[in-house]
Amino acid sequence: MSVTYVASCKLPTALGEFTVHGFEDPDTGQEHVALVMGDVSNQGSVLFRVHSECLTGDSLFSMRCDCGSQLEVAMARIAEEGAGVILYLRQEGRGIGLINKIRAYELQDDGADTVEANERLGFDADLRDYTMCKNMFLHLRVSKIRLMTNNPVKVKALQKLGIEIEERIPIETGKNDHNARYLATKAGKLGHLFGKKSKPGS
């Protein structure tokens, strides 16, 4: 999956002023953005998050997941540091799309966990693709990062693209009674790591 840079603009937020860089896949029309604060080009190691779209969590404040809270914390950490990047990828529902995510939620209401729900709908547990990130990194001239994530699959996917990950920084937030099982499933079945910072491979 290849994307090309289209345009950029300033984006003032409650946490400070970012710049949004827009990218498009010319074959599918799929759109992604990079949210950037400060000077990140050709810097030593950039504070970074790769965040997949979650309409219910990011925009509708759902408590079924931790996505919206993770996005807010990532933006706040970048603002505190004064520089950093969030790649916001249009991969709703770990790649199954919004309507199928609602179908998966319906199955979860009936007792399935998040992995079982995807599988009952005929999908793998996680269909996300990170190859579009390569051109986004090249445009931003970023090659070495401190990655805010709990997901080791994401770490490996970015490393395969040639991105040097100096440090993995856990981003644990948003836990509540509605998503406790969801978070436990991410740890138990999807291998998400919670706890201290780590160096990939250590």
CSV table of C-alpha atoms in Angstrom, one decimal:
chain,number,residue,atom,x,y,z
A,1,MET,CA,0.0,0.0,0.0
A,2,SER,CA,1.6,3.3,-1.1
A,3,VAL,CA,0.5,6.8,-0.2
A,4,THR,CA,1.4,10.2,-1.6
A,5,TYR,CA,1.6,13.5,0.2
A,6,VAL,CA,-1.3,15.9,-0.7
A,7,ALA,CA,-1.3,19.0,1.5
A,8,SER,CA,-0.7,20.3,5.0
A,9,CYS,CA,-2.2,22.9,7.3
A,10,LYS,CA,-2.0,24.3,10.8
A,11,LEU,CA,-4.3,22.7,13.4
A,12,PRO,CA,-4.7,24.6,16.7
A,13,THR,CA,-5.9,22.3,19.5
A,14,ALA,CA,-6.6,22.6,23.2
A,15,LEU,CA,-3.2,21.0,23.7
A,16,GLY,CA,-1.3,23.3,21.4
A,17,GLU,CA,-0.7,23.9,17.7
A,18,PHE,CA,0.0,20.9,15.4
A,19,THR,CA,0.4,20.7,11.7
A,20,VAL,CA,-1.7,18.1,9.8
A,21,HIS,CA,-0.1,16.5,6.7
A,22,GLY,CA,-2.6,14.7,4.4
A,23,PHE,CA,-1.8,11.6,2.4
A,24,GLU,CA,-3.8,9.6,-0.1
A,25,ASP,CA,-3.5,6.1,-1.6
A,26,PRO,CA,-3.9,6.9,-5.4
A,27,ASP,CA,-5.2,3.3,-6.0
A,28,THR,CA,-7.9,3.2,-3.4
A,29,GLY,CA,-8.5,6.8,-2.4
A,30,GLN,CA,-7.9,5.8,1.2
A,31,GLU,CA,-6.8,8.9,3.3
A,32,HIS,CA,-4.4,9.1,6.2
A,33,VAL,CA,-2.9,12.0,8.2
A,34,ALA,CA,0.3,12.8,10.1
A,35,LEU,CA,-0.3,15.1,13.1
A,36,VAL,CA,3.0,16.8,13.8
A,37,MET,CA,4.2,19.2,16.5
A,38,GLY,CA,7.6,21.0,16.4
A,39,ASP,CA,10.6,20.2,14.3
A,40,VAL,CA,10.9,16.5,13.7
A,41,SER,CA,12.8,16.3,10.4
A,42,ASN,CA,16.2,14.6,10.7
A,43,GLN,CA,16.1,14.7,14.5
A,44,GLY,CA,17.7,12.2,16.8
A,45,SER,CA,14.7,10.3,18.1
A,46,VAL,CA,11.2,11.4,17.8
A,47,LEU,CA,8.3,10.8,20.2
A,48,PHE,CA,5.8,8.9,18.0
A,49,ARG,CA,2.5,7.1,17.9
A,50,VAL,CA,0.9,5.1,15.1
A,51,HIS,CA,-2.9,5.3,15.8
A,52,SER,CA,-5.6,3.5,13.9
A,53,GLU,CA,-8.9,5.2,13.5
A,54,CYS,CA,-11.6,4.5,16.1
A,55,LEU,CA,-14.6,6.6,15.5
A,56,THR,CA,-16.5,5.2,18.5
A,57,GLY,CA,-13.5,5.8,20.9
A,58,ASP,CA,-11.8,8.9,19.3
A,59,SER,CA,-14.9,10.9,18.5
A,60,LEU,CA,-17.9,9.4,20.4
A,61,PHE,CA,-16.0,8.9,23.7
A,62,SER,CA,-16.9,5.2,23.9
A,63,MET,CA,-15.8,3.4,27.0
A,64,ARG,CA,-15.7,0.0,25.3
A,65,CYS,CA,-12.0,0.5,24.3
A,66,ASP,CA,-9.0,2.6,25.3
A,67,CYS,CA,-8.4,4.2,21.9
A,68,GLY,CA,-9.7,7.7,22.5
A,69,SER,CA,-7.9,8.0,25.8
A,70,GLN,CA,-4.6,6.7,24.1
A,71,LEU,CA,-4.9,9.3,21.4
A,72,GLU,CA,-5.5,12.1,23.9
A,73,VAL,CA,-2.6,11.0,26.1
A,74,ALA,CA,-0.3,10.7,23.1
A,75,MET,CA,-1.1,14.3,22.0
A,76,ALA,CA,-0.6,15.5,25.5
A,77,ARG,CA,2.8,13.8,25.8
A,78,ILE,CA,3.9,15.3,22.5
A,79,ALA,CA,2.7,18.8,23.5
A,80,GLU,CA,4.6,18.5,26.8
A,81,GLU,CA,7.8,17.5,25.0
A,82,GLY,CA,7.2,20.2,22.3
A,83,ALA,CA,7.7,17.9,19.4
A,84,GLY,CA,6.4,14.6,18.1
A,85,VAL,CA,4.2,12.8,15.5
A,86,ILE,CA,1.0,10.8,15.4
A,87,LEU,CA,0.2,8.9,12.3
A,88,TYR,CA,-3.6,8.6,12.1
A,89,LEU,CA,-4.4,5.6,9.9
A,90,ARG,CA,-7.9,5.0,8.6
A,91,GLN,CA,-8.2,1.4,9.7
A,92,GLU,CA,-11.4,1.2,11.7
A,93,GLY,CA,-12.0,-1.8,13.9
A,94,ARG,CA,-8.5,-3.3,13.5
A,95,GLY,CA,-9.1,-3.2,9.7
A,96,ILE,CA,-12.6,-4.6,9.4
A,97,GLY,CA,-14.4,-1.2,9.0
A,98,LEU,CA,-17.0,0.6,11.0
A,99,ILE,CA,-20.1,-1.4,10.2
A,100,ASN,CA,-18.4,-4.7,10.8
A,101,LYS,CA,-17.1,-3.3,14.1
A,102,ILE,CA,-20.6,-2.6,15.1
A,103,ARG,CA,-21.5,-6.2,14.2
A,104,ALA,CA,-18.6,-7.3,16.3
A,105,TYR,CA,-19.7,-5.2,19.2
A,106,GLU,CA,-23.2,-6.9,18.9
A,107,LEU,CA,-21.5,-10.3,19.2
A,108,GLN,CA,-19.5,-9.0,22.2
A,109,ASP,CA,-22.8,-7.9,23.8
A,110,ASP,CA,-23.8,-11.5,23.5
A,111,GLY,CA,-20.7,-12.8,25.3
A,112,ALA,CA,-17.9,-13.0,22.7
A,113,ASP,CA,-14.6,-11.4,23.3
A,114,THR,CA,-13.0,-9.0,20.8
A,115,VAL,CA,-11.0,-11.7,19.0
A,116,GLU,CA,-13.9,-14.2,18.9
A,117,ALA,CA,-16.2,-11.6,17.5
A,118,ASN,CA,-13.9,-10.8,14.6
A,119,GLU,CA,-13.4,-14.5,13.9
A,120,ARG,CA,-17.1,-15.3,13.9
A,121,LEU,CA,-17.6,-12.6,11.3
A,122,GLY,CA,-14.9,-14.3,9.1
A,123,PHE,CA,-12.0,-12.0,9.8
A,124,ASP,CA,-8.6,-12.4,11.4
A,125,ALA,CA,-8.2,-10.9,14.8
A,126,ASP,CA,-6.2,-8.0,13.4
A,127,LEU,CA,-6.2,-7.0,9.7
A,128,ARG,CA,-4.3,-3.8,9.9
A,129,ASP,CA,-1.5,-3.0,7.4
A,130,TYR,CA,1.2,-0.5,8.2
A,131,THR,CA,3.0,-0.4,4.9
A,132,MET,CA,1.6,3.0,4.1
A,133,CYS,CA,3.6,4.4,7.0
A,134,LYS,CA,6.9,4.1,5.0
A,135,ASN,CA,6.1,7.0,2.7
A,136,MET,CA,4.8,9.0,5.6
A,137,PHE,CA,8.0,8.6,7.5
A,138,LEU,CA,10.0,9.5,4.3
A,139,HIS,CA,8.0,12.7,3.8
A,140,LEU,CA,8.5,13.7,7.5
A,141,ARG,CA,12.2,12.7,7.3
A,142,VAL,CA,11.9,10.6,10.4
A,143,SER,CA,13.8,7.4,10.8
A,144,LYS,CA,14.4,6.9,14.5
A,145,ILE,CA,11.5,7.0,17.1
A,146,ARG,CA,10.4,6.4,20.6
A,147,LEU,CA,7.1,4.6,20.0
A,148,MET,CA,4.1,4.9,22.2
A,149,THR,CA,2.4,1.5,22.0
A,150,ASN,CA,1.5,-1.6,23.8
A,151,ASN,CA,1.4,-3.7,20.6
A,152,PRO,CA,4.5,-5.8,19.7
A,153,VAL,CA,3.0,-6.5,16.3
A,154,LYS,CA,3.1,-2.8,15.5
A,155,VAL,CA,6.7,-2.6,16.6
A,156,LYS,CA,7.8,-5.5,14.3
A,157,ALA,CA,5.8,-4.1,11.4
A,158,LEU,CA,7.5,-0.7,11.6
A,159,GLN,CA,10.9,-2.3,12.0
A,160,LYS,CA,10.3,-4.3,8.8
A,161,LEU,CA,9.8,-0.9,7.1
A,162,GLY,CA,13.3,0.2,8.2
A,163,ILE,CA,12.2,2.3,11.1
A,164,GLU,CA,14.6,2.3,14.1
A,165,ILE,CA,12.6,2.1,17.3
A,166,GLU,CA,14.9,3.2,20.1
A,167,GLU,CA,12.3,2.6,22.8
A,168,ARG,CA,8.8,1.3,23.3
A,169,ILE,CA,6.8,3.5,25.7
A,170,PRO,CA,3.6,1.9,27.1
A,171,ILE,CA,0.5,3.9,26.8
A,172,GLU,CA,-1.8,2.6,29.5
A,173,THR,CA,-4.9,4.7,30.1
A,174,GLY,CA,-8.7,4.6,29.9
A,175,LYS,CA,-9.3,1.4,31.8
A,176,ASN,CA,-12.8,1.1,33.1
A,177,ASP,CA,-15.5,-1.5,34.0
A,178,HIS,CA,-16.8,-1.5,30.4
A,179,ASN,CA,-13.4,-2.4,28.7
A,180,ALA,CA,-11.7,-4.5,31.4
A,181,ARG,CA,-12.3,-7.7,29.4
A,182,TYR,CA,-11.3,-6.1,26.2
A,183,LEU,CA,-8.0,-5.0,27.6
A,184,ALA,CA,-7.4,-8.4,29.2
A,185,THR,CA,-8.1,-10.0,25.8
A,186,LYS,CA,-5.6,-7.7,24.0
A,187,ALA,CA,-3.0,-8.8,26.5
A,188,GLY,CA,-3.9,-12.5,26.6
A,189,LYS,CA,-4.7,-13.2,22.9
A,190,LEU,CA,-3.1,-10.4,21.0
A,191,GLY,CA,0.1,-10.2,23.0
A,192,HIS,CA,-0.2,-6.5,24.0
A,193,LEU,CA,2.5,-5.5,26.5
A,194,PHE,CA,1.7,-3.5,29.6
A,195,GLY,CA,4.1,-2.2,32.2
A,196,LYS,CA,7.5,-0.5,31.9
A,197,LYS,CA,9.3,1.0,29.0
A,198,SER,CA,11.4,-1.4,26.9
A,199,LYS,CA,13.9,-1.6,24.1
A,200,PRO,CA,12.5,-3.7,21.2
A,201,GLY,CA,14.3,-7.1,21.3
A,202,SER,CA,15.2,-6.8,24.9
